[in-house]
């Protein structure tokens, strides 16, 4: 008989792990204090790109596995996953194309493209043009985009359809507090692992974004890691302006950060500042010693599979890491 599995954490990692084990016949339940849009995943820009996670060799392998899974999901419009052109820029000099990106079709942007139009070819309205002289170089790559307002609900419904259950408003002081009816515990608690398993290597990388109305003639995502960090991600019904990445556990909205993000993104897009619809804040679970994906044992003898510390790459690593968790689960006796 299949084991009963408890997943702690209802962000993208917990939901994806839940789907993988539940669809393979494990009796599964997710427990979390926050679910849905209230999770850190709900505040993410959620565009596929390895960012702020270690170690590089494992991260890239998991990311590429996830890329293929998301490409498959993008063929179903109900998932909230779509393929989008990502343009990555540098303000300061020549930006290198990562080795892993070239096989996926990444290519340099020509100097003339650095001030090119961002309108969809199908539209006839006035084009959106990047502000001249903002960037020195860039490259382009088609990647999956997960609209969190749709994708997280899709994952939750898929998990429940596979026989899983989701329990919110649940807070554990330690993993041993998970009910003894569960034989196996999967720890996808994100930054919560800092206290839940006393992981001193975890540090919160605070991310704040501004949600603004849909920019109809914006047809690609724009990202620049040079200070100040900025990114513009068009979604189905709105647009994400970002962002921040600072070591801080403060989840309160910082109006100064919002003003800076909106001003910089508007400057790059060469548009008037849009109104702000929402200002989500999340804590990226960065782990200085790298993503933790391994097997351990609780003090009560049960097996625990850890899957946390993905930094800014939770969505990007989700399916690759979930498949690895499933491999570990199959070897549990």
mmCIF file of C-alpha atoms in Angstrom:
data_model
loop_
_atom_site.group_PDB
_atom_site.id
_atom_site.type_symbol
_atom_site.label_atom_id
_atom_site.label_comp_id
_atom_site.label_asym_id
_atom_site.label_seq_id
_atom_site.Cartn_x
_atom_site.Cartn_y
_atom_site.Cartn_z
ATOM 1 C CA UNK A 1 0.000 0.000 0.000
ATOM 2 C CA UNK A 2 1.250 3.470 -0.872
ATOM 3 C CA UNK A 3 2.508 5.630 1.980
ATOM 4 C CA UNK A 4 0.627 8.616 3.303
ATOM 5 C CA UNK A 5 2.586 11.767 2.540
ATOM 6 C CA UNK A 6 2.402 15.184 4.201
ATOM 7 C CA UNK A 7 3.840 18.157 2.326
ATOM 8 C CA UNK A 8 4.662 21.188 4.466
ATOM 9 C CA UNK A 9 4.370 24.375 2.403
ATOM 10 C CA UNK A 10 1.837 25.423 -0.244
ATOM 11 C CA UNK A 11 4.010 27.526 -2.532
ATOM 12 C CA UNK A 12 5.020 26.400 -5.992
ATOM 13 C CA UNK A 13 7.489 23.823 -4.624
ATOM 14 C CA UNK A 14 4.950 22.244 -2.277
ATOM 15 C CA UNK A 15 2.180 22.182 -4.865
ATOM 16 C CA UNK A 16 4.404 20.711 -7.569
ATOM 17 C CA UNK A 17 5.781 18.041 -5.252
ATOM 18 C CA UNK A 18 2.226 17.281 -4.184
ATOM 19 C CA UNK A 19 1.127 16.768 -7.779
ATOM 20 C CA UNK A 20 4.028 14.475 -8.625
ATOM 21 C CA UNK A 21 3.500 12.164 -5.635
ATOM 22 C CA UNK A 22 -0.314 12.271 -5.694
ATOM 23 C CA UNK A 23 -0.515 11.462 -9.398
ATOM 24 C CA UNK A 24 1.705 8.458 -8.715
ATOM 25 C CA UNK A 25 -0.763 7.101 -6.177
ATOM 26 C CA UNK A 26 0.548 8.417 -2.864
ATOM 27 C CA UNK A 27 -2.153 9.586 -0.441
ATOM 28 C CA UNK A 28 -1.070 13.187 -0.010
ATOM 29 C CA UNK A 29 -1.978 16.295 1.952
ATOM 30 C CA UNK A 30 -0.480 19.785 1.965
ATOM 31 C CA UNK A 31 -0.256 21.778 5.199
ATOM 32 C CA UNK A 32 0.666 25.469 5.299
ATOM 33 C CA UNK A 33 -0.011 28.658 7.163
ATOM 34 C CA UNK A 34 -0.610 30.554 3.896
ATOM 35 C CA UNK A 35 -2.018 29.181 0.668
ATOM 36 C CA UNK A 36 -2.698 30.502 -2.831
ATOM 37 C CA UNK A 37 -1.853 34.120 -3.524
ATOM 38 C CA UNK A 38 -0.809 34.681 0.107
ATOM 39 C CA UNK A 39 2.301 32.541 -0.325
ATOM 40 C CA UNK A 40 5.695 33.901 -1.340
ATOM 41 C CA UNK A 41 5.046 32.301 -4.733
ATOM 42 C CA UNK A 42 2.041 34.585 -5.149
ATOM 43 C CA UNK A 43 4.350 37.619 -5.045
ATOM 44 C CA UNK A 44 6.751 36.270 -7.663
ATOM 45 C CA UNK A 45 7.237 37.543 -11.188
ATOM 46 C CA UNK A 46 7.433 33.828 -12.062
ATOM 47 C CA UNK A 47 9.281 33.998 -15.343
ATOM 48 C CA UNK A 48 11.539 31.020 -16.003
ATOM 49 C CA UNK A 49 15.174 31.974 -15.458
ATOM 50 C CA UNK A 50 17.779 30.598 -13.020
ATOM 51 C CA UNK A 51 18.305 33.385 -10.482
ATOM 52 C CA UNK A 52 19.680 33.728 -6.961
ATOM 53 C CA UNK A 53 20.175 30.002 -6.290
ATOM 54 C CA UNK A 54 23.125 27.648 -5.776
ATOM 55 C CA UNK A 55 24.888 25.366 -6.639
ATOM 56 C CA UNK A 56 25.010 26.252 -10.314
ATOM 57 C CA UNK A 57 25.512 22.728 -11.726
ATOM 58 C CA UNK A 58 22.498 21.243 -9.962
ATOM 59 C CA UNK A 59 20.391 24.378 -10.424
ATOM 60 C CA UNK A 60 20.858 24.388 -14.194
ATOM 61 C CA UNK A 61 20.003 20.683 -14.498
ATOM 62 C CA UNK A 62 16.808 21.110 -12.464
ATOM 63 C CA UNK A 63 15.957 24.306 -14.356
ATOM 64 C CA UNK A 64 16.286 22.671 -17.771
ATOM 65 C CA UNK A 65 14.106 19.761 -16.659
ATOM 66 C CA UNK A 66 11.510 22.255 -15.462
ATOM 67 C CA UNK A 67 11.772 24.201 -18.725
ATOM 68 C CA UNK A 68 10.639 21.161 -20.700
ATOM 69 C CA UNK A 69 7.741 20.501 -18.317
ATOM 70 C CA UNK A 70 6.577 24.111 -18.577
ATOM 71 C CA UNK A 71 6.839 24.119 -22.375
ATOM 72 C CA UNK A 72 4.438 21.174 -22.337
ATOM 73 C CA UNK A 73 2.071 23.003 -19.974
ATOM 74 C CA UNK A 74 2.138 26.111 -22.171
ATOM 75 C CA UNK A 75 0.211 24.156 -24.822
ATOM 76 C CA UNK A 76 -2.833 24.261 -22.508
ATOM 77 C CA UNK A 77 -4.211 27.787 -22.113
ATOM 78 C CA UNK A 78 -5.917 26.813 -18.835
ATOM 79 C CA UNK A 79 -2.606 26.378 -16.990
ATOM 80 C CA UNK A 80 -1.545 30.015 -16.957
ATOM 81 C CA UNK A 81 1.780 29.080 -18.590
ATOM 82 C CA UNK A 82 2.765 30.760 -21.840
ATOM 83 C CA UNK A 83 5.928 31.206 -23.860
ATOM 84 C CA UNK A 84 7.253 34.760 -23.868
ATOM 85 C CA UNK A 85 10.286 36.524 -25.259
ATOM 86 C CA UNK A 86 12.623 37.592 -22.473
ATOM 87 C CA UNK A 87 15.086 40.368 -23.195
ATOM 88 C CA UNK A 88 17.906 40.539 -20.662
ATOM 89 C CA UNK A 89 19.914 43.768 -20.634
ATOM 90 C CA UNK A 90 22.968 45.402 -19.117
ATOM 91 C CA UNK A 91 23.329 49.115 -18.484
ATOM 92 C CA UNK A 92 27.093 48.922 -17.979
ATOM 93 C CA UNK A 93 28.669 46.824 -20.737
ATOM 94 C CA UNK A 94 28.576 43.604 -22.722
ATOM 95 C CA UNK A 95 26.220 41.047 -21.208
ATOM 96 C CA UNK A 96 27.346 37.408 -21.515
ATOM 97 C CA UNK A 97 24.930 34.774 -22.759
ATOM 98 C CA UNK A 98 24.943 31.839 -20.287
ATOM 99 C CA UNK A 99 26.215 28.559 -21.731
ATOM 100 C CA UNK A 100 22.926 26.799 -20.960
ATOM 101 C CA UNK A 101 20.913 29.453 -22.818
ATOM 102 C CA UNK A 102 22.478 29.013 -26.254
ATOM 103 C CA UNK A 103 20.918 25.566 -26.920
ATOM 104 C CA UNK A 104 17.555 27.096 -26.020
ATOM 105 C CA UNK A 105 17.944 29.666 -28.792
ATOM 106 C CA UNK A 106 19.417 32.656 -26.943
ATOM 107 C CA UNK A 107 21.062 35.219 -29.194
ATOM 108 C CA UNK A 108 22.552 38.707 -28.783
ATOM 109 C CA UNK A 109 20.427 41.761 -29.434
ATOM 110 C CA UNK A 110 21.881 44.039 -32.067
ATOM 111 C CA UNK A 111 22.564 47.679 -31.131
ATOM 112 C CA UNK A 112 19.627 48.802 -33.241
ATOM 113 C CA UNK A 113 17.296 46.538 -31.275
ATOM 114 C CA UNK A 114 18.248 48.200 -27.992
ATOM 115 C CA UNK A 115 15.824 50.987 -28.872
ATOM 116 C CA UNK A 116 13.391 48.826 -30.819
ATOM 117 C CA UNK A 117 9.632 48.654 -30.653
ATOM 118 C CA UNK A 118 8.024 46.347 -28.111
ATOM 119 C CA UNK A 119 4.619 46.117 -29.689
ATOM 120 C CA UNK A 120 3.104 42.818 -30.748
ATOM 121 C CA UNK A 121 3.354 42.330 -34.513
ATOM 122 C CA UNK A 122 -0.407 41.737 -34.617
ATOM 123 C CA UNK A 123 -1.233 45.145 -33.189
ATOM 124 C CA UNK A 124 -1.657 48.298 -35.180
ATOM 125 C CA UNK A 125 -1.606 50.855 -32.361
ATOM 126 C CA UNK A 126 1.372 53.093 -31.739
ATOM 127 C CA UNK A 127 4.388 51.032 -30.745
ATOM 128 C CA UNK A 128 6.038 51.056 -27.347
ATOM 129 C CA UNK A 129 9.674 52.072 -27.666
ATOM 130 C CA UNK A 130 12.394 51.655 -25.085
ATOM 131 C CA UNK A 131 13.967 54.860 -23.834
ATOM 132 C CA UNK A 132 17.162 55.547 -25.844
ATOM 133 C CA UNK A 133 20.588 55.057 -24.238
ATOM 134 C CA UNK A 134 19.308 53.080 -21.244
ATOM 135 C CA UNK A 135 21.067 49.805 -22.076
ATOM 136 C CA UNK A 136 24.458 48.957 -23.570
ATOM 137 C CA UNK A 137 23.827 45.326 -24.545
ATOM 138 C CA UNK A 138 21.358 42.496 -24.258
ATOM 139 C CA UNK A 139 20.261 39.049 -25.368
ATOM 140 C CA UNK A 140 16.908 37.496 -26.169
ATOM 141 C CA UNK A 141 15.475 34.102 -25.238
ATOM 142 C CA UNK A 142 11.990 32.572 -25.340
ATOM 143 C CA UNK A 143 11.045 31.244 -21.901
ATOM 144 C CA UNK A 144 7.964 30.061 -20.010
ATOM 145 C CA UNK A 145 6.017 32.630 -18.014
ATOM 146 C CA UNK A 146 3.761 31.492 -15.208
ATOM 147 C CA UNK A 147 0.943 33.921 -14.473
ATOM 148 C CA UNK A 148 0.706 33.295 -10.730
ATOM 149 C CA UNK A 149 -2.916 34.492 -10.618
ATOM 150 C CA UNK A 150 -3.771 31.477 -12.806
ATOM 151 C CA UNK A 151 -0.938 28.975 -12.410
ATOM 152 C CA UNK A 152 -1.071 28.545 -8.620
ATOM 153 C CA UNK A 153 -4.810 27.824 -8.821
ATOM 154 C CA UNK A 154 -4.150 25.364 -11.645
ATOM 155 C CA UNK A 155 -1.584 23.507 -9.535
ATOM 156 C CA UNK A 156 -3.896 23.410 -6.522
ATOM 157 C CA UNK A 157 -6.830 22.079 -8.561
ATOM 158 C CA UNK A 158 -4.628 19.476 -10.247
ATOM 159 C CA UNK A 159 -3.351 18.298 -6.862
ATOM 160 C CA UNK A 160 -6.874 17.992 -5.446
ATOM 161 C CA UNK A 161 -8.047 16.211 -8.609
ATOM 162 C CA UNK A 162 -5.315 13.622 -7.966
ATOM 163 C CA UNK A 163 -6.791 12.939 -4.531
ATOM 164 C CA UNK A 164 -4.761 15.418 -2.477
ATOM 165 C CA UNK A 165 -6.064 17.823 0.133
ATOM 166 C CA UNK A 166 -4.855 21.318 1.101
ATOM 167 C CA UNK A 167 -5.038 22.615 4.652
ATOM 168 C CA UNK A 168 -4.374 26.308 5.327
ATOM 169 C CA UNK A 169 -3.876 28.175 8.611
ATOM 170 C CA UNK A 170 -1.610 25.365 9.792
ATOM 171 C CA UNK A 171 1.557 26.305 11.626
ATOM 172 C CA UNK A 172 4.032 23.737 12.914
ATOM 173 C CA UNK A 173 6.744 24.479 15.452
ATOM 174 C CA UNK A 174 8.681 21.439 14.249
ATOM 175 C CA UNK A 175 8.185 18.799 11.574
ATOM 176 C CA UNK A 176 7.447 16.148 14.211
ATOM 177 C CA UNK A 177 4.154 18.007 14.818
ATOM 178 C CA UNK A 178 2.841 16.635 11.525
ATOM 179 C CA UNK A 179 0.235 13.965 12.316
ATOM 180 C CA UNK A 180 1.586 10.476 12.897
ATOM 181 C CA UNK A 181 -0.832 9.072 10.324
ATOM 182 C CA UNK A 182 1.612 10.367 7.712
ATOM 183 C CA UNK A 183 4.524 8.022 7.078
ATOM 184 C CA UNK A 184 6.573 10.480 5.014
ATOM 185 C CA UNK A 185 7.034 14.252 5.373
ATOM 186 C CA UNK A 186 8.179 16.477 2.486
ATOM 187 C CA UNK A 187 9.532 19.786 3.699
ATOM 188 C CA UNK A 188 8.823 22.562 1.171
ATOM 189 C CA UNK A 189 8.546 25.287 3.784
ATOM 190 C CA UNK A 190 10.753 27.851 2.014
ATOM 191 C CA UNK A 191 12.009 30.544 4.336
ATOM 192 C CA UNK A 192 10.012 28.855 7.112
ATOM 193 C CA UNK A 193 12.705 26.178 7.265
ATOM 194 C CA UNK A 194 14.924 28.728 8.991
ATOM 195 C CA UNK A 195 12.975 28.104 12.179
ATOM 196 C CA UNK A 196 11.182 24.843 11.362
ATOM 197 C CA UNK A 197 14.446 22.895 11.018
ATOM 198 C CA UNK A 198 16.790 25.551 12.469
ATOM 199 C CA UNK A 199 18.649 26.033 9.186
ATOM 200 C CA UNK A 200 21.194 28.773 9.829
ATOM 201 C CA UNK A 201 22.198 28.835 6.143
ATOM 202 C CA UNK A 202 18.842 30.261 5.072
ATOM 203 C CA UNK A 203 18.487 33.986 4.643
ATOM 204 C CA UNK A 204 15.473 35.962 3.407
ATOM 205 C CA UNK A 205 15.991 37.863 0.171
ATOM 206 C CA UNK A 206 13.157 40.348 0.201
ATOM 207 C CA UNK A 207 11.307 40.839 -3.062
ATOM 208 C CA UNK A 208 8.717 43.555 -3.633
ATOM 209 C CA UNK A 209 6.898 44.224 -6.888
ATOM 210 C CA UNK A 210 4.250 46.609 -8.164
ATOM 211 C CA UNK A 211 1.257 45.276 -10.090
ATOM 212 C CA UNK A 212 0.051 47.793 -12.685
ATOM 213 C CA UNK A 213 -2.668 47.636 -15.358
ATOM 214 C CA UNK A 214 -2.030 45.614 -18.493
ATOM 215 C CA UNK A 215 0.207 47.378 -21.014
ATOM 216 C CA UNK A 216 -1.520 46.264 -24.184
ATOM 217 C CA UNK A 217 1.301 46.864 -26.639
ATOM 218 C CA UNK A 218 4.065 45.275 -24.560
ATOM 219 C CA UNK A 219 5.008 41.962 -26.162
ATOM 220 C CA UNK A 220 8.100 40.837 -24.217
ATOM 221 C CA UNK A 221 9.559 40.770 -20.725
ATOM 222 C CA UNK A 222 12.428 43.133 -19.938
ATOM 223 C CA UNK A 223 14.985 42.339 -17.242
ATOM 224 C CA UNK A 224 18.114 44.136 -16.054
ATOM 225 C CA UNK A 225 20.123 42.872 -13.080
ATOM 226 C CA UNK A 226 22.383 45.934 -12.932
ATOM 227 C CA UNK A 227 21.585 48.240 -10.019
ATOM 228 C CA UNK A 228 18.900 49.276 -9.725
ATOM 229 C CA UNK A 229 17.336 45.869 -10.400
ATOM 230 C CA UNK A 230 14.387 46.256 -12.752
ATOM 231 C CA UNK A 231 12.055 43.980 -14.623
ATOM 232 C CA UNK A 232 8.808 44.329 -16.525
ATOM 233 C CA UNK A 233 6.707 41.199 -17.000
ATOM 234 C CA UNK A 234 3.460 41.403 -18.985
ATOM 235 C CA UNK A 235 0.759 38.981 -17.836
ATOM 236 C CA UNK A 236 -2.715 38.033 -19.002
ATOM 237 C CA UNK A 237 -4.609 40.719 -17.102
ATOM 238 C CA UNK A 238 -1.933 43.010 -15.680
ATOM 239 C CA UNK A 239 1.803 43.727 -15.638
ATOM 240 C CA UNK A 240 4.500 43.214 -13.000
ATOM 241 C CA UNK A 241 7.006 45.989 -12.320
ATOM 242 C CA UNK A 242 9.997 45.002 -10.209
ATOM 243 C CA UNK A 243 11.890 44.743 -8.195
ATOM 244 C CA UNK A 244 13.981 44.375 -5.057
ATOM 245 C CA UNK A 245 16.426 41.744 -3.790
ATOM 246 C CA UNK A 246 17.786 42.637 -0.365
ATOM 247 C CA UNK A 247 18.629 40.606 2.716
ATOM 248 C CA UNK A 248 15.666 41.409 4.932
ATOM 249 C CA UNK A 249 12.812 39.621 6.646
ATOM 250 C CA UNK A 250 10.535 42.648 6.524
ATOM 251 C CA UNK A 251 7.276 41.827 4.729
ATOM 252 C CA UNK A 252 5.825 45.323 5.024
ATOM 253 C CA UNK A 253 5.305 47.303 1.821
ATOM 254 C CA UNK A 254 7.955 49.976 1.302
ATOM 255 C CA UNK A 255 6.379 52.923 -0.569
ATOM 256 C CA UNK A 256 9.820 54.248 -1.505
ATOM 257 C CA UNK A 257 10.663 50.974 -3.271
ATOM 258 C CA UNK A 258 7.353 51.066 -5.112
ATOM 259 C CA UNK A 259 7.974 54.618 -6.299
ATOM 260 C CA UNK A 260 11.484 53.723 -7.466
ATOM 261 C CA UNK A 261 10.332 50.619 -9.355
ATOM 262 C CA UNK A 262 7.459 52.367 -11.074
ATOM 263 C CA UNK A 263 9.642 55.330 -12.010
ATOM 264 C CA UNK A 264 12.473 53.190 -13.408
ATOM 265 C CA UNK A 265 10.234 50.782 -15.320
ATOM 266 C CA UNK A 266 8.237 53.684 -16.754
ATOM 267 C CA UNK A 267 11.453 55.431 -17.765
ATOM 268 C CA UNK A 268 12.711 52.334 -19.556
ATOM 269 C CA UNK A 269 9.389 51.846 -21.343
ATOM 270 C CA UNK A 270 9.169 55.549 -22.097
ATOM 271 C CA UNK A 271 5.608 55.784 -20.756
ATOM 272 C CA UNK A 272 3.758 57.819 -18.150
ATOM 273 C CA UNK A 273 3.726 56.252 -14.702
ATOM 274 C CA UNK A 274 0.765 53.860 -14.426
ATOM 275 C CA UNK A 275 -1.386 53.512 -11.324
ATOM 276 C CA UNK A 276 -0.405 50.778 -8.878
ATOM 277 C CA UNK A 277 -2.973 48.040 -8.288
ATOM 278 C CA UNK A 278 -1.080 46.030 -5.687
ATOM 279 C CA UNK A 279 2.322 45.856 -3.969
ATOM 280 C CA UNK A 280 3.078 42.202 -3.106
ATOM 281 C CA UNK A 281 6.076 41.381 -0.914
ATOM 282 C CA UNK A 282 7.708 37.959 -0.597
ATOM 283 C CA UNK A 283 10.821 36.510 1.002
ATOM 284 C CA UNK A 284 12.950 34.473 -1.396
ATOM 285 C CA UNK A 285 14.449 31.526 0.543
ATOM 286 C CA UNK A 286 18.117 31.820 -0.402
ATOM 287 C CA UNK A 287 20.376 29.160 1.119
ATOM 288 C CA UNK A 288 24.042 30.066 1.287
ATOM 289 C CA UNK A 289 25.157 26.437 1.059
ATOM 290 C CA UNK A 290 22.807 25.724 -1.845
ATOM 291 C CA UNK A 291 19.356 24.273 -2.416
ATOM 292 C CA UNK A 292 18.622 21.561 0.115
ATOM 293 C CA UNK A 293 17.199 18.490 -1.591
ATOM 294 C CA UNK A 294 17.982 15.416 0.472
ATOM 295 C CA UNK A 295 16.617 12.763 2.792
ATOM 296 C CA UNK A 296 16.711 12.912 6.567
ATOM 297 C CA UNK A 297 15.047 11.390 9.588
ATOM 298 C CA UNK A 298 12.811 13.030 12.141
ATOM 299 C CA UNK A 299 13.312 12.487 15.841
ATOM 300 C CA UNK A 300 10.284 10.191 15.858
ATOM 301 C CA UNK A 301 11.894 7.941 13.234
ATOM 302 C CA UNK A 302 9.880 9.014 10.201
ATOM 303 C CA UNK A 303 11.593 9.956 6.950
ATOM 304 C CA UNK A 304 11.652 13.583 5.812
ATOM 305 C CA UNK A 305 12.558 14.784 2.333
ATOM 306 C CA UNK A 306 13.817 18.368 2.291
ATOM 307 C CA UNK A 307 13.175 20.573 -0.752
ATOM 308 C CA UNK A 308 13.834 24.241 0.001
ATOM 309 C CA UNK A 309 16.334 27.053 -0.422
ATOM 310 C CA UNK A 310 15.517 27.835 -4.068
ATOM 311 C CA UNK A 311 16.128 31.573 -3.716
ATOM 312 C CA UNK A 312 14.641 33.432 -6.667
ATOM 313 C CA UNK A 313 14.266 30.234 -8.711
ATOM 314 C CA UNK A 314 11.320 28.495 -7.066
ATOM 315 C CA UNK A 315 9.211 28.367 -10.226
ATOM 316 C CA UNK A 316 12.258 27.777 -12.419
ATOM 317 C CA UNK A 317 13.340 24.675 -10.469
ATOM 318 C CA UNK A 318 9.921 23.385 -9.415
ATOM 319 C CA UNK A 319 9.373 20.349 -11.655
ATOM 320 C CA UNK A 320 13.020 19.260 -11.713
ATOM 321 C CA UNK A 321 13.205 19.314 -7.922
ATOM 322 C CA UNK A 322 9.797 17.654 -7.528
ATOM 323 C CA UNK A 323 10.901 14.780 -9.754
ATOM 324 C CA UNK A 324 14.039 14.362 -7.633
ATOM 325 C CA UNK A 325 11.888 14.329 -4.476
ATOM 326 C CA UNK A 326 9.760 11.585 -6.027
ATOM 327 C CA UNK A 327 12.869 9.525 -6.771
ATOM 328 C CA UNK A 328 13.890 9.828 -3.118
ATOM 329 C CA UNK A 329 10.351 8.955 -1.970
ATOM 330 C CA UNK A 330 10.417 5.701 -3.956
ATOM 331 C CA UNK A 331 13.457 4.568 -1.979
ATOM 332 C CA UNK A 332 11.830 5.151 1.412
ATOM 333 C CA UNK A 333 11.019 1.995 3.311
#
